[in-house]
């Protein structure tokens, strides 16, 4: 195992000097906190008392036996993740196909759809809160359309739709760029051959473009998945978890337990469960999607 | 004769369809950006005008909203804070990650392969799983409540992705380059900084873009780390607390939002081409 280090001292030293800084930084940012998280999750602790009480796996038992907040937050996160992943990818592929047709305004369109992605999600949430609360009233008055008169942040079902819509609005430009890059690597002659064989545009898309887009789909779904499981910022500023606590995500629920309710041990136990869930889901997703990819 | 006119009719219909599609897409993009326009529009109105009609254009441009928010949140100070955090973070991520990724990629041994996995594994750890303990650790080593401390923390948070991208790229650089430089008498740091690092430029651009957008806009880590005093806050944090205090004064809230996002929009407009390219390179390789 240490064969490379067995050669010369100077080489060993150089390897150490080159790699040690990054290892220290990553240890401080991730590994040491992660080890501390495991320890904290076994404690009953409010963060202030000098003697946290060791309670073994009781936190985990309590979470799984009956924590209504956690269950509803988990359910919200799963629903959100599924709807978000499907919507953002389908819409981005659709837009990318249109933008790949080399329209005159392609450059402008790409820029326009990308702009929300450079904005902070917290701020995006506030801007939309303003629009849902104040803007829709004026828009409803001037257009007379009923959809502007609904309570988009005040009714649980609609608040869910609003959160998904705002997230998709903010991030679609990113996925669009990935898909455009993927489409540009689809060879033209394949599409032409299919046209000669009599395949219409729809058939060409299903049988040629989509399979060759598989690597981009894998990456985009992976990114959408990891981001949607961690959804926090946009909810904090858009609904604050409301109405009636129906829009708490797991990440928000953990934040609430640790920093608002001072249940440090309990909150970190939930955080560990989130980590395990993310690990399992992403590994399954990656292995499933990798298997379906074709080399272009 | 008949076939020609039929053919012409068909291309004519295609062209009409294309123009219709083009017009539709441009309109769609304008609707898409309309929320941002509404934000800017209302940042230039008085309170009464915001309340009476959000859609209408301002009768008189209320630039005093901007001067009010500018001095209230101490904008220059926040801007400086954001810049310090982003620059400190970025320089560290690039230095620490590129040099390690180079060495790990060049050294073919089990030990080096294991270290590489150790470096990129944290990409799977959700920040919420460790946010409390990161804060505790930062307090213990006195990195909290300081813009420099926060910048330093980003070194570790940005490193896994950067090591991953650099590692893949170094594989594509021929080993002969290292060897000939060694024969010419350069080795160690000299070899890396004068020969290898310049060759990494395309990936470095990608990393700069991804990380600048991320660090500049980040919310949760600054909220935990530097929210304690007004002199260490970031733009996003200030906008967040400002809106919390002035929930009904939407004209100020919108002004604060616009002022917080304006720097990113300006930078984006100038560097647009590189940014889109950079995202593609980073994401597709990743």
XYZ file of C-alpha atoms in Angstrom:
582
model
C 0.000 0.000 0.000
C 2.815 2.413 0.773
C 4.912 1.318 -2.182
C 5.024 4.815 -3.658
C 6.253 6.203 -0.393
C 8.980 3.588 -0.146
C 11.213 5.024 -2.862
C 13.077 8.134 -1.943
C 12.617 10.380 1.015
C 12.400 13.478 -1.128
C 9.559 11.993 -3.153
C 7.681 11.065 -0.016
C 8.187 14.540 1.283
C 6.967 16.113 -1.936
C 3.862 13.933 -2.028
C 3.123 15.014 1.522
C 3.680 18.714 0.869
C 1.437 18.653 -2.193
C -1.452 16.699 -0.712
C -1.436 17.547 2.973
C -2.954 21.053 2.699
C -6.052 19.824 0.882
C -6.453 16.921 3.294
C -6.306 19.274 6.280
C -8.858 21.633 4.696
C -11.259 18.818 3.825
C -10.844 17.270 7.267
C -11.764 20.572 8.913
C -14.708 21.185 6.590
C -16.110 17.653 6.471
C -14.503 14.755 8.282
C -14.014 16.200 11.761
C -17.527 17.758 11.782
C -18.910 14.497 10.462
C -17.299 12.499 13.266
C -18.618 15.050 15.760
C -22.081 14.669 14.219
C -22.029 10.943 14.866
C -21.097 11.578 18.506
C -23.697 14.326 19.003
C -26.451 12.160 17.576
C -26.076 9.843 20.568
C -26.567 12.647 23.080
C -29.463 14.424 24.659
C -28.137 17.953 24.582
C -29.442 21.494 24.294
C -26.069 22.881 23.245
C -25.601 24.937 26.378
C -25.335 22.524 29.290
C -21.824 21.388 30.178
C -22.820 17.753 30.607
C -24.689 16.359 27.656
C -26.379 13.109 28.505
C -25.440 9.965 26.585
C -28.624 8.235 25.493
C -27.406 5.799 22.844
C -29.797 5.326 19.962
C -32.791 6.906 21.692
C -32.817 9.910 19.330
C -33.109 7.606 16.334
C -35.810 5.545 18.015
C -37.799 8.663 18.758
C -37.463 9.943 15.174
C -38.649 6.692 13.636
C -41.289 5.867 16.254
C -43.247 9.033 16.022
C -41.961 12.402 14.943
C -44.790 13.980 12.993
C -42.588 16.901 11.887
C -39.963 14.603 10.449
C -42.481 12.390 8.682
C -44.277 15.277 7.034
C -40.973 16.992 6.137
C -39.688 13.744 4.619
C -42.897 13.310 2.661
C -42.702 16.914 1.440
C -39.069 16.445 0.375
C -39.820 13.234 -1.538
C -42.765 14.817 -3.366
C -40.749 17.934 -4.091
C -37.750 15.954 -5.356
C -39.825 13.820 -7.728
C -41.838 16.702 -9.187
C -38.793 18.978 -9.424
C -36.519 16.397 -11.073
C -39.129 15.426 -13.669
C -40.234 18.980 -14.449
C -36.833 20.617 -14.646
C -35.406 17.886 -16.870
C -38.363 17.557 -19.223
C -38.651 21.328 -19.661
C -34.904 21.760 -20.087
C -34.739 19.025 -22.746
C -37.685 20.598 -24.595
C -36.133 24.065 -24.522
C -32.714 22.690 -25.451
C -34.119 20.959 -28.544
C -35.660 24.256 -29.681
C -32.515 26.252 -28.895
C -30.418 23.701 -30.784
C -32.266 24.610 -34.009
C -30.013 27.640 -34.458
C -32.620 30.366 -34.298
C -31.408 33.946 -34.783
C -32.076 34.810 -31.153
C -30.359 31.724 -29.685
C -27.671 33.721 -27.869
C -30.215 36.035 -26.262
C -32.487 33.133 -25.324
C -29.711 31.172 -23.635
C -28.653 34.247 -21.691
C -32.229 35.040 -20.673
C -32.978 31.552 -19.386
C -29.643 31.385 -17.556
C -29.905 34.708 -15.686
C -32.008 33.513 -12.696
C -29.397 30.839 -12.012
C -26.791 33.448 -11.090
C -29.030 34.876 -8.355
C -29.006 33.790 -4.754
C -31.912 31.450 -3.951
C -32.837 33.364 -0.808
C -33.235 36.534 -2.822
C -35.117 34.741 -5.567
C -37.505 33.517 -2.874
C -38.117 37.053 -1.600
C -38.640 38.496 -5.061
C -41.256 35.831 -5.772
C -42.866 36.310 -2.390
C -43.355 39.941 -3.330
C -44.812 38.940 -6.687
C -47.165 36.337 -5.220
C -48.322 38.675 -2.469
C -48.413 42.086 -4.163
C -47.798 41.552 -7.866
C -50.489 38.975 -8.528
C -53.110 41.342 -7.180
C -52.246 43.991 -9.761
C -51.846 41.424 -12.513
C -55.261 39.976 -11.628
C -56.825 43.422 -11.669
C -55.360 44.318 -15.056
C -55.932 40.972 -16.808
C -58.996 39.692 -14.959
C -57.524 36.157 -14.965
C -58.591 33.920 -12.102
C -55.186 32.296 -11.586
C -53.817 35.555 -10.196
C -56.551 35.645 -7.571
C -55.622 32.323 -5.968
C -53.753 32.288 -2.690
C -50.460 30.936 -4.027
C -48.619 31.005 -0.704
C -51.564 30.647 1.673
C -53.034 27.317 0.608
C -50.919 24.169 1.243
C -51.332 22.587 -2.219
C -50.674 25.839 -4.034
C -47.720 26.707 -1.784
C -46.122 23.417 -2.832
C -46.702 24.285 -6.499
C -45.229 27.759 -5.923
C -42.066 26.386 -4.349
C -41.531 23.924 -7.190
C -42.262 26.593 -9.815
C -39.838 29.086 -8.307
C -37.100 26.447 -7.989
C -37.575 25.378 -11.593
C -37.589 29.015 -12.716
C -34.323 29.697 -10.905
C -32.367 26.657 -12.026
C -33.656 25.634 -15.452
C -30.954 27.652 -17.233
C -28.258 25.465 -15.723
C -29.835 22.225 -16.961
C -30.576 23.863 -20.299
C -26.879 24.561 -20.806
C -25.952 20.948 -20.026
C -28.533 19.615 -22.481
C -27.519 22.017 -25.243
C -23.946 20.805 -24.827
C -25.196 17.211 -24.995
C -27.275 17.860 -28.119
C -24.327 19.406 -29.895
C -22.436 16.148 -29.579
C -25.226 14.196 -31.351
C -23.785 13.525 -34.833
C -25.726 15.210 -37.685
C -25.287 12.253 -40.071
C -27.219 9.957 -37.740
C -30.219 12.298 -37.839
C -29.928 12.639 -41.618
C -29.774 8.870 -42.076
C -32.937 8.533 -40.011
C -34.670 11.209 -42.123
C -33.737 9.317 -45.272
C -35.169 6.173 -43.712
C -38.446 8.038 -43.327
C -38.411 8.879 -39.604
C -40.394 11.963 -38.659
C -39.144 14.569 -36.164
C -40.833 12.862 -33.213
C -39.464 9.441 -34.113
C -35.987 10.918 -34.647
C -36.118 12.501 -31.214
C -37.206 9.304 -29.447
C -34.939 6.856 -31.280
C -31.796 8.907 -31.851
C -31.518 12.110 -29.855
C -32.803 10.829 -26.527
C -30.557 7.728 -26.262
C -27.499 9.756 -27.232
C -28.435 12.362 -24.641
C -28.179 9.738 -21.885
C -24.897 11.004 -20.344
C -26.342 14.505 -20.013
C -29.509 13.072 -18.494
C -27.474 11.110 -15.938
C -25.595 14.227 -14.850
C -28.644 16.469 -14.806
C -30.770 14.027 -12.830
C -27.905 13.552 -10.389
C -27.547 17.293 -9.868
C -31.302 17.800 -9.622
C -31.555 14.950 -7.135
C -28.786 16.120 -4.805
C -30.031 19.694 -4.936
C -33.684 18.848 -4.345
C -32.980 16.637 -1.326
C -31.193 19.599 0.261
C -33.853 22.217 -0.582
C -33.788 24.943 2.053
C -33.034 28.536 1.003
C -35.988 29.068 -1.283
C -38.484 27.724 1.262
C -37.011 29.830 4.048
C -37.601 33.060 2.160
C -40.721 32.125 0.171
C -43.061 30.450 2.661
C -40.998 30.095 5.849
C -42.397 26.563 6.129
C -46.007 27.741 6.033
C -48.936 27.665 5.664
C -49.411 25.676 8.842
C -46.000 23.986 8.597
C -46.914 22.168 5.388
C -43.823 23.191 3.442
C -41.013 22.175 5.772
C -38.344 20.159 3.974
C -36.042 17.749 5.818
C -33.196 20.242 5.613
C -35.431 22.963 7.041
C -36.702 20.629 9.743
C -33.129 19.850 10.810
C -32.340 23.574 10.851
C -35.433 24.209 12.972
C -34.575 21.486 15.503
C -30.943 22.439 15.944
C -30.932 26.224 15.722
C -34.448 27.256 16.672
C -35.448 24.589 19.192
C -31.902 23.971 20.503
C -32.242 20.194 20.276
C -28.660 19.655 19.184
C -28.473 15.910 19.669
C -31.878 15.259 18.178
C -31.253 17.515 15.172
C -27.922 15.915 14.357
C -29.514 12.471 14.540
C -31.937 13.612 11.839
C -28.993 15.024 9.885
C -27.305 11.615 9.931
C -30.473 9.972 8.638
C -30.547 12.545 5.833
C -26.941 11.686 4.965
C -27.634 7.955 4.763
C -30.726 8.592 2.635
C -28.785 10.833 0.235
C -26.011 8.261 -0.018
C -28.363 5.390 -0.834
C -30.529 7.333 -3.273
C -27.645 8.849 -5.231
C -25.775 5.540 -5.489
C -28.910 3.788 -6.782
C -29.595 6.592 -9.254
C -26.041 6.644 -10.592
C -25.819 2.878 -11.073
C -29.270 2.684 -12.705
C -28.598 5.519 -15.143
C -25.021 4.505 -15.969
C -26.244 1.094 -17.065
C -28.626 2.618 -19.605
C -26.057 4.880 -21.240
C -24.799 4.232 -24.758
C -21.458 5.412 -26.010
C -21.956 7.837 -28.894
C -43.849 22.840 -62.566
C -46.312 21.497 -60.097
C -43.653 19.789 -57.964
C -41.522 22.912 -57.807
C -44.357 25.086 -56.552
C -45.297 22.394 -54.039
C -41.703 22.313 -52.829
C -41.608 26.066 -52.581
C -44.823 26.110 -50.625
C -43.349 23.635 -48.200
C -40.180 25.581 -47.495
C -42.343 28.667 -47.226
C -44.420 26.998 -44.542
C -41.251 25.850 -42.785
C -39.880 29.338 -42.756
C -43.141 30.751 -41.436
C -43.105 28.078 -38.728
C -39.553 28.974 -37.834
C -40.356 32.677 -37.542
C -43.421 31.897 -35.441
C -41.318 29.681 -33.186
C -38.673 32.373 -32.923
C -41.227 35.032 -31.947
C -42.817 32.658 -29.458
C -39.464 31.898 -27.838
C -38.493 35.547 -27.524
C -41.871 36.341 -25.946
C -41.459 33.366 -23.629
C -38.034 34.617 -22.532
C -39.486 38.056 -21.811
C -42.257 36.528 -19.672
C -39.552 34.433 -18.021
C -37.559 37.519 -17.040
C -40.604 39.608 -16.130
C -40.327 38.892 -12.365
C -36.867 40.454 -12.358
C -38.190 43.449 -14.237
C -40.970 43.795 -11.647
C -38.376 43.775 -8.865
C -36.328 46.544 -10.489
C -39.469 48.453 -11.415
C -40.763 48.491 -7.846
C -37.388 49.355 -6.359
C -37.787 52.677 -8.148
C -41.225 53.533 -6.745
C -42.482 55.189 -3.614
C -44.321 53.111 -0.984
C -47.710 54.393 -2.136
C -47.071 53.516 -5.761
C -45.921 49.990 -4.874
C -49.095 49.472 -2.878
C -51.504 50.901 -5.443
C -50.196 49.142 -8.557
C -47.212 46.796 -8.801
C -47.347 46.468 -12.573
C -47.400 50.191 -13.437
C -44.182 51.992 -14.231
C -42.933 54.527 -11.665
C -44.281 58.039 -12.167
C -41.109 59.443 -10.713
C -37.921 57.467 -10.307
C -37.400 57.120 -6.563
C -33.624 56.846 -6.477
C -33.768 57.802 -2.805
C -34.702 54.143 -2.110
C -31.213 53.262 -3.246
C -29.420 55.908 -1.220
C -31.497 54.935 1.824
C -30.658 51.228 1.577
C -27.057 52.029 0.602
C -26.352 53.789 3.872
C -28.747 51.742 6.019
C -27.079 48.408 5.317
C -23.653 50.006 4.768
C -23.401 48.692 1.247
C -19.691 49.415 0.596
C -18.770 47.470 3.709
C -20.900 44.468 2.701
C -19.533 44.570 -0.795
C -16.012 44.504 0.615
C -16.936 41.574 2.890
C -18.333 39.588 -0.027
C -15.234 40.334 -2.054
C -12.842 39.289 0.727
C -14.731 36.041 1.374
C -14.990 35.164 -2.305
C -11.366 36.012 -3.162
C -9.866 34.303 -0.105
C -12.022 31.249 -0.706
C -11.334 31.054 -4.410
C -7.552 31.526 -4.258
C -7.274 28.855 -1.580
C -9.511 26.348 -3.348
C -7.527 26.694 -6.557
C -4.055 26.507 -4.947
C -4.726 23.699 -2.524
C -6.817 21.573 -4.903
C -4.848 21.921 -8.126
C -1.551 20.983 -6.532
C -3.000 17.997 -4.694
C -5.029 16.780 -7.667
C -1.906 16.953 -9.826
C 0.136 14.871 -7.405
C -2.666 12.362 -6.806
C -3.263 11.977 -10.523
C 0.435 11.492 -11.318
C 1.211 9.075 -8.487
C 0.061 5.611 -9.422
C -0.335 3.763 -6.160
C -3.088 2.328 -4.012
C -2.354 4.884 -1.317
C -2.790 7.755 -3.723
C -6.025 6.256 -5.102
C -7.418 5.955 -1.588
C -6.503 9.564 -0.795
C -8.265 10.674 -3.981
C -11.472 8.947 -2.883
C -11.081 10.525 0.562
C -10.881 13.929 -1.156
C -13.969 13.614 -3.351
C -16.215 11.600 -1.015
C -17.549 14.680 0.838
C -19.458 15.643 -2.327
C -22.087 13.192 -1.067
C -22.395 14.738 2.415
C -25.312 17.199 2.595
C -24.251 20.402 4.304
C -27.224 20.211 6.673
C -25.818 16.986 8.111
C -22.763 18.754 9.461
C -23.765 22.396 9.753
C -23.999 22.396 13.540
C -20.662 20.687 14.087
C -18.921 22.859 11.478
C -20.047 25.875 13.460
C -18.792 24.331 16.717
C -15.433 23.438 15.198
C -15.082 26.905 13.661
C -15.705 28.427 17.096
C -13.063 26.160 18.632
C -10.403 27.188 16.121
C -11.575 30.840 16.075
C -12.648 31.051 12.448
C -16.156 32.306 13.208
C -17.286 35.928 13.009
C -14.564 36.851 10.586
C -14.714 37.239 6.835
C -11.204 35.786 6.543
C -12.197 32.802 8.651
C -15.211 32.130 6.475
C -13.056 32.440 3.360
C -10.644 29.890 4.828
C -13.470 27.456 5.542
C -14.497 27.521 1.894
C -11.114 25.985 1.023
C -12.297 22.671 2.385
C -15.893 23.016 1.170
C -14.834 23.797 -2.384
C -11.959 21.320 -2.541
C -13.783 18.028 -3.306
C -15.333 19.251 -6.568
C -12.152 21.126 -7.560
C -9.927 18.085 -6.890
C -12.366 15.967 -8.903
C -12.304 18.278 -11.928
C -8.529 18.926 -11.818
C -7.769 15.226 -11.340
C -9.641 14.302 -14.498
C -7.946 17.064 -16.469
C -4.367 16.257 -15.393
C -4.776 12.752 -16.862
C -4.996 14.397 -20.285
C -1.642 16.197 -19.879
C 1.204 14.024 -21.242
C 3.679 12.813 -18.643
C 6.550 13.657 -21.019
C 6.006 17.320 -20.168
C 6.873 16.617 -16.527
C 9.893 14.566 -17.573
C 11.375 17.125 -19.919
C 10.892 19.856 -17.345
C 12.671 17.695 -14.776
C 15.584 17.180 -17.186
C 15.747 20.959 -17.616
C 16.260 21.152 -13.869
C 12.779 22.070 -12.661
C 11.112 19.926 -10.068
C 8.634 20.150 -7.232
C 6.921 23.513 -6.910
C 8.908 24.986 -9.803
C 7.656 22.291 -12.177
C 4.073 22.670 -10.992
C 3.774 26.441 -11.034
C 5.732 27.280 -14.177
C 4.808 24.288 -16.343
C 1.695 22.446 -15.160
C -0.453 25.180 -13.636
C -0.582 27.287 -16.842
C -1.758 24.190 -18.718
C -4.675 23.834 -16.297
C -6.115 27.203 -17.311
C -9.353 25.931 -18.942
C -10.377 23.994 -15.814
C -9.273 26.810 -13.553
C -11.679 29.102 -15.420
C -14.510 26.628 -14.877
C -13.738 26.369 -11.180
C -13.510 30.149 -10.794
C -16.946 30.584 -12.364
C -18.710 27.826 -10.449
C -17.165 28.817 -7.126
C -17.596 32.575 -7.485
C -21.338 32.148 -8.114
C -21.595 29.737 -5.217
C -19.555 31.650 -2.617
C -20.917 35.080 -3.548
C -24.529 33.898 -3.210
C -24.131 31.341 -0.417
C -26.559 31.764 2.450
C -26.523 29.054 5.098
C -22.798 28.994 5.851
C -22.529 32.812 6.177
C -25.718 32.777 8.267
C -24.060 30.423 10.752
C -20.570 31.897 10.562
C -20.631 35.685 10.176
C -24.151 36.769 11.097
C -23.058 37.909 14.560
C -21.963 41.422 13.735
C -22.995 43.977 11.079
C -19.369 44.471 10.073
C -18.944 40.888 8.871
C -22.278 40.325 7.108
C -22.586 39.462 3.438
C -24.919 41.055 0.885
C -27.364 38.153 0.861
C -27.452 38.017 4.665
C -28.075 41.749 4.912
C -30.853 41.537 2.350
C -32.368 38.662 4.326
C -32.364 40.467 7.680
C -33.406 43.720 6.042
C -36.508 42.117 4.563
C -37.213 40.498 7.917
C -37.342 43.924 9.538
C -39.179 45.709 6.742
C -41.632 43.108 5.526
C -44.225 45.702 4.665
C -41.875 48.309 3.176
C -41.673 46.456 -0.081
C -40.038 49.333 -1.938
C -36.982 49.118 0.357
C -37.049 45.336 0.321
C -37.005 45.264 -3.479
C -34.221 47.845 -3.537
C -32.135 45.694 -1.172
C -32.795 42.641 -3.381
C -31.775 44.453 -6.522
C -28.648 45.836 -4.857
C -27.687 42.382 -3.620
C -28.006 40.736 -7.031
C -26.732 43.598 -9.176
C -23.016 42.714 -8.882
C -23.640 39.141 -10.070
C -25.729 40.339 -12.989
C -23.083 42.853 -14.076
C -20.298 40.285 -13.829
C -22.449 37.787 -15.705
C -23.144 40.159 -18.588
C -19.426 40.779 -19.087
C -18.302 37.194 -18.712
C -21.380 35.519 -20.185
C -19.559 33.549 -22.867
C -16.997 32.094 -20.458
C -19.633 31.331 -17.853
C -21.809 29.196 -20.101
C -18.733 27.435 -21.484
C -17.381 26.948 -17.993
C -20.574 25.396 -16.673
C -20.635 22.976 -19.591
C -16.993 21.974 -19.134
C -17.410 21.556 -15.381
C -20.718 19.760 -15.471
C -20.105 17.468 -18.414
C -16.727 16.344 -17.120
C -18.156 15.994 -13.630
